[in-house]
Amino acid sequence: MAVVPLQQPPSHLWDSVLHLTKSAQDKNSDPLLWALHLSSSLNSAAVSLPSVELAHLLVSHICWANHVPITWKFLEKALTVKIVPPMLVLALLSTKVVPNRLIHPAAYRLYMELLKRHTLLFASQLNGPNFQKIMRSIDDVLQLSQQYGLPVCEPGVLLVEFVFSIIWQLLDASLDDERLLELTPDKSSRWPFRPQDMEIDGPDSFNEKRSEQNEGMKKANTAMAIEIIVEFFQNKVTSRILYLARRNMPSHWGGFIQRLQVLGAHSSVLRTLKHITPESLLQLTSDSRRLLTREGKTISRQEFHAVLSFGSLMSSACQSHGATSSAFWLPIDLFLEDAMDGSEVAAISAIETLAGLVKALQAINGTTWHNAFLGLWIAALRLIQRERDPREGPIPRLDTCLCMLLSITTLAVTNIVEEEEAELLKETERDPSNQGKEKQAMGKRRRDLITCLQQLGDQEALLTTPQSVCSVANQAAAKAMMLRSGLSVTNGYYESISVNDMPINCTGNLRHLIVEACIARNLLDTSAYFWPGYVRSSNQVLRNVSGQVPGWSSLMKGSPLTTPSMVNALVTTPASSLAEIEKIYEIAVNGSDEEKISAATILCGASLVRGWNIQEHTCLFIIRLLSPPVPADYSGSDSHLISYASFFNVLLVGVSSVDTVQIFSLLGLVPLLASALMPICEVFGSSVPNLSWAPTTGEELSCHAVFTNAFTLLLRLWRFDHPPLEHMMGDLPTVGTQVGPEYLLVLRNTRLSSFGTSAMDRIKSRRVSKFITFSSDPITMDSFPKLKLWYQQHQKCICSTLSGLVSGTPVHQIVDALLTMMFRKINRSSHPVTPATSGSSNSSASGTDESSIRIKVPAWDILEATPFVLDAALTACAHGRLSPRELATGLKDLADYLPATLATMVSYFSAEVTRGIWKPACMNGTDWPSPAANLSIVEQQIKKILAATGVDMPSLAVGGSAPATLPLPFAALISLTITYKLDKASERALTLIGPALNALAAGCPWPCMPILASLWAQKVKRWSDYLVFSASQTVFHHNGDAVVQLLKSCFTSTLGLSSSHVYNNGGVGALLGHGFGSHFSGGITPVAPGILYLRVHRSVRDVMFMTEEILSILMLSVRDIASSGLPRERVDKLKKTKYGMRYGQVSLTAAMARVRLAASLGASLVWISGGSSLVQSLIKETLPSWFISGHGLDQEGRESGGMVAMLGGYAVAYFAVLCGTFAWGVDSASPASKRRPKVLGVHLEFLASAIDGKISLGCDWAMWRSYVSGFVSLMVACTQKWVLEVDVEVLKRLSKGLRHWNEEELALALLGLGGIGAMGAAAELVVECEF
């Protein structure tokens, strides 16, 4: 065939092409010659090939006037010689052929053949000319933008939509052919499937009648369509393109999968296929494990991902030896232990923090939820075992630890389980077709929890019950045993069980209490009682159960709270259900005055401290009772709260213990409790004490007493006793941001205003009693003017010396009266104690009627005068007008008169110590108490405690001629505390002043704290070990080098590295040991370094210094791990071998596991030390400067052939990502996650700029590369929601850099997770690299 140039105007060009085609068709010309002729002619006419217009012309020509074999051959050759774009041709054919497939089954067959041949050849089409024009034309033909409604319309996105549409068309066609569309949710297709104007047997049907032959072809076509669908999912390119559709178009993908499930369940054609089964078809659509990854190209990548996916618990967690995977849950152990520190009351719920931590570790460790839950329970059990036999001290911990195990941990697990089920419920509500599958779909985490608790029974050593709760555990075991025996008994039956009533072999343990807690939270049901081995099989029933005693079952049957035995039984026995505690609450609200007092006493009894199954409800009821509403008929001039004095006092005293306040803190209820206490403080502190009440105890109760109990409890909810950083002396520790009442109110307002906005909140609200309601109206300090004035004075007292006392004013009169009361004997002498005033008068108030002061002055007025009283007393003592003993006695009288003044004493004396203007007090035993009797013993014991850390203790250097000295205000405060007896009446005062005394001693120069320990050890010998342990912490407050050494000890103990062994025992046991003290005879022993660090980190002055030191120690640990802990000469020999250290004493996989453990420890310490703000600083500032400056590896590390550098980079990657997950979470559940996008975006911008060459780095290149690939790999594998928050352009730049490093699969995975904005780039990368 001769070539005739088509030199004609564009309007006539395509007419000539059509004429040429018809002519060749009539002559039955060779399709190849036709295609070559046409190609040459179009080139001569300057038509860009492949041609969009030609594709439209040829498809229109065929369908349907020229639907003959030769025209299809022409079309196929046009595709082969690339004069038409294949994807556009297929798009055009799909709109013509698929709707007419029943009329033209042969055309449908030919269309699918072309689809198999040309759809998968994307690479040439992607880089060909006119690609964007072609994709726009495809968009117009298939109406992709309208169909999917995506905001991005770029070629890569259209490519994904095209592939998805083609396969969806085939699926709907197959369903329609088998009459299965009626079984789909919408019973129709989004694609046209019937011809608009053509009868099936019309004259234009190319003589294809409904015959048996055609029917067979139609079935074959359906089979071929199903085979193509499978091929699309199996092909490495199209499967990844479909994965992009699955990720970024979830609603459309859901509808597609529903149709595929209908096909798999009902297709008769599918069941006739040899190599495809319904199960394998559905498996292809659900298997996304390797859709965006390939096998790693290098050993380092393979080993890295091998460690990344390593996550089964391999050994007994009680041992925690070496770097077993149980140690990968180390952050949980550290968090739980840190949360037990009673020196600081957390304002944030430990439940949310713990749940977020577990989710983060589950994602990073890549484990099942079974293993994650097991790691959590084992960590909580280890906490209990560290407190089984605690050293006695002023701060009990066992009840708080049990709360952490049985309440906090259980509620955290509940949140995790219900979070998944809330999401499944949302999916079910969106998809009516899943209604019948709801029970089957829900509960994977719940099922993993069940198998975890079954396996937990193997941890016998960890399940041993502390002696104080053995009877409770035995009752839980007896309950299960009775139910297994088929006996139905009430709670009253268990209440009456004594130790002698138990079956001989009925021994409960902590697992029985855990299971009971889970049953109470609806995580389990009583089928758990029938687990193998849950209780020992026995046909023996309880032996000699006495008559039923009064208890909770009697209450629920209607017994009144009128008898002391009934009330005592309910006080000492915790409620077992929400209904029981609700009953008590109703009585407390609606009962008689006597019943209300009894109900308040019961609420603050065992149900609060050990009612683990209902603990949060009990706390909420107490808070609600502290905030009674104004009665509708109230008309008094005073506050309605005054009439609740006796009732309030019972509640306030009941919740004032150290353990109880810590329980409120762990439950996150401190802001609510504080907001309930503030009105009580305001009202009772403003009341003139001319009224008194006689509670059931028979003691007189004044408004001063109620105010004191409320006020001192409120103060304990923040660290009011710590001076701010700018007013501290010399090397004193930092305390970070001052948390005050305003902050607690802000937290309260924020939580109540935002609660209920999420699906998880709505689930939580269903757990809360119907009686619990809190107003979401904001509360500010302006609502409490007296409290606000006191707080301002408190801050002024810290910041500056006293001034402003004017003679003759009411404050001056109160000051004189208080001084007269405190120093009656002195005032009768010639040297009365008087305050310094700013006026000219200096009158004495010796004649003031003390009784009138006691009766008529409100507590707020006394607190306003107290700083001036203390200043006058301390000045008198400093000038010799007042002896130390008289000073201590006067202070004690003031504190006995109004115990709330202890708070002012703490703030005033602490501030005066920091000012350093007072002469020291000589602790010689004459004027002031002397520590000499046991100070040397304290010194030796401190050295023993620190022995495991390698830290040197400064010498106390106290000799006979140089007695110990203390700052005068500190000596006064110590002398005051020593005057208290250790009885119930003094407990609340010492609970308030004790932590303040410790904080002040820690801030004073050495050896103030050992002197304090010596003096109190003389008073209370049984507290000696506790006091010495507290004193030992001060070494780290004053010495930054000691803190660094302690950090090094934490790493070496955890990793088990030493100079004499390759790997010594390490892990959790080595880091945290058995807590404080020793369980063995022989006195005090070295304390595990982790325990020491968790007690001192809050007092480290420079937190930024801590971050840099932890990074440095992490790098040193990596070097030691890489050298396998061997001596230097052995390392040198390994370097000279053929394979170097890769096949030395320790494999790279094992080394990576230890590197990961080191990074986990480092990240935990950073997060615990500084929270999310320190993590933010690390990611945004510290790490970029660290890489730029070239820190990390010394020369020795750089000589290791890249081994140390590679491990170091991966270590820092784990370290950084773990810090981020701890601070911000892996999802968006926590409020802190709102700060993540900005911080993460800045860091990834730094990575991209450095890869682009815009930033010069000083670090080792191998370390940098392993850091970037490690960081990105962890994001891709573990924190996929993070990727969605990053700017798409940054992702594209990072992806481009990774491709230059031959990390195409990682580049693709990153883009694939970047959302719709990155989907186009990801699709183009898939095609380009032909994954």
PDB file of N, CA, C and O in Angstrom, residues 680-688 703 707 786 858-860:
ATOM      1  N   ILE A 680     -15.868  25.443  98.877  1.00  0.00           N
ATOM      2  CA  ILE A 680     -15.861  25.147 100.310  1.00  0.00           C
ATOM      3  C   ILE A 680     -14.828  26.014 101.018  1.00  0.00           C
ATOM      4  O   ILE A 680     -15.091  26.591 102.086  1.00  0.00           O
ATOM      5  N   CYS A 681     -13.636  26.109 100.428  1.00  0.00           N
ATOM      6  CA  CYS A 681     -12.600  26.964 101.008  1.00  0.00           C
ATOM      7  C   CYS A 681     -13.063  28.417 101.063  1.00  0.00           C
ATOM      8  O   CYS A 681     -12.861  29.115 102.070  1.00  0.00           O
ATOM      9  N   GLU A 682     -13.662  28.866  99.977  1.00  0.00           N
ATOM     10  CA  GLU A 682     -14.102  30.270  99.910  1.00  0.00           C
ATOM     11  C   GLU A 682     -15.138  30.565 100.978  1.00  0.00           C
ATOM     12  O   GLU A 682     -15.046  31.579 101.690  1.00  0.00           O
ATOM     13  N   VAL A 683     -16.123  29.692 101.128  1.00  0.00           N
ATOM     14  CA  VAL A 683     -17.232  29.947 102.049  1.00  0.00           C
ATOM     15  C   VAL A 683     -16.797  29.788 103.501  1.00  0.00           C
ATOM     16  O   VAL A 683     -17.001  30.683 104.344  1.00  0.00           O
ATOM     17  N   PHE A 684     -16.195  28.671 103.839  1.00  0.00           N
ATOM     18  CA  PHE A 684     -15.840  28.424 105.240  1.00  0.00           C
ATOM     19  C   PHE A 684     -14.654  29.273 105.677  1.00  0.00           C
ATOM     20  O   PHE A 684     -14.534  29.617 106.854  1.00  0.00           O
ATOM     21  N   GLY A 685     -13.766  29.635 104.739  1.00  0.00           N
ATOM     22  CA  GLY A 685     -12.668  30.522 105.094  1.00  0.00           C
ATOM     23  C   GLY A 685     -13.102  31.948 105.311  1.00  0.00           C
ATOM     24  O   GLY A 685     -12.400  32.741 105.947  1.00  0.00           O
ATOM     25  N   SER A 686     -14.267  32.300 104.777  1.00  0.00           N
ATOM     26  CA  SER A 686     -14.795  33.658 104.939  1.00  0.00           C
ATOM     27  C   SER A 686     -15.755  33.769 106.111  1.00  0.00           C
ATOM     28  O   SER A 686     -16.246  34.866 106.416  1.00  0.00           O
ATOM     29  N   SER A 687     -16.054  32.672 106.745  1.00  0.00           N
ATOM     30  CA  SER A 687     -17.052  32.661 107.827  1.00  0.00           C
ATOM     31  C   SER A 687     -16.392  32.987 109.165  1.00  0.00           C
ATOM     32  O   SER A 687     -15.295  32.508 109.471  1.00  0.00           O
ATOM     33  N   VAL A 688     -17.097  33.774 109.952  1.00  0.00           N
ATOM     34  CA  VAL A 688     -16.647  34.070 111.310  1.00  0.00           C
ATOM     35  C   VAL A 688     -16.960  32.852 112.174  1.00  0.00           C
ATOM     36  O   VAL A 688     -18.098  32.373 112.190  1.00  0.00           O
ATOM     37  N   CYS A 703     -15.990  26.207 111.695  1.00  0.00           N
ATOM     38  CA  CYS A 703     -15.761  26.463 110.283  1.00  0.00           C
ATOM     39  C   CYS A 703     -14.267  26.488 109.980  1.00  0.00           C
ATOM     40  O   CYS A 703     -13.847  26.196 108.858  1.00  0.00           O
ATOM     41  N   PHE A 707     -12.622  24.431 106.965  1.00  0.00           N
ATOM     42  CA  PHE A 707     -11.767  25.158 106.024  1.00  0.00           C
ATOM     43  C   PHE A 707     -10.378  24.527 105.953  1.00  0.00           C
ATOM     44  O   PHE A 707      -9.837  24.329 104.857  1.00  0.00           O
ATOM     45  N   LYS A 786     -11.385  35.434  97.704  1.00  0.00           N
ATOM     46  CA  LYS A 786     -10.507  35.235  98.864  1.00  0.00           C
ATOM     47  C   LYS A 786      -9.381  34.259  98.528  1.00  0.00           C
ATOM     48  O   LYS A 786      -8.216  34.475  98.904  1.00  0.00           O
ATOM     49  N   PRO A 858     -12.219  35.399 110.521  1.00  0.00           N
ATOM     50  CA  PRO A 858     -12.267  34.345 109.497  1.00  0.00           C
ATOM     51  C   PRO A 858     -10.865  33.805 109.189  1.00  0.00           C
ATOM     52  O   PRO A 858      -9.854  34.492 109.388  1.00  0.00           O
ATOM     53  N   ALA A 859     -10.833  32.591 108.677  1.00  0.00           N
ATOM     54  CA  ALA A 859      -9.548  31.916 108.402  1.00  0.00           C
ATOM     55  C   ALA A 859      -8.732  32.670 107.357  1.00  0.00           C
ATOM     56  O   ALA A 859      -7.501  32.740 107.451  1.00  0.00           O
ATOM     57  N   TRP A 860      -9.386  33.245 106.332  1.00  0.00           N
ATOM     58  CA  TRP A 860      -8.632  33.964 105.298  1.00  0.00           C
ATOM     59  C   TRP A 860      -7.877  35.147 105.896  1.00  0.00           C
ATOM     60  O   TRP A 860      -6.738  35.450 105.480  1.00  0.00           O
TER      61      TRP A 860
END
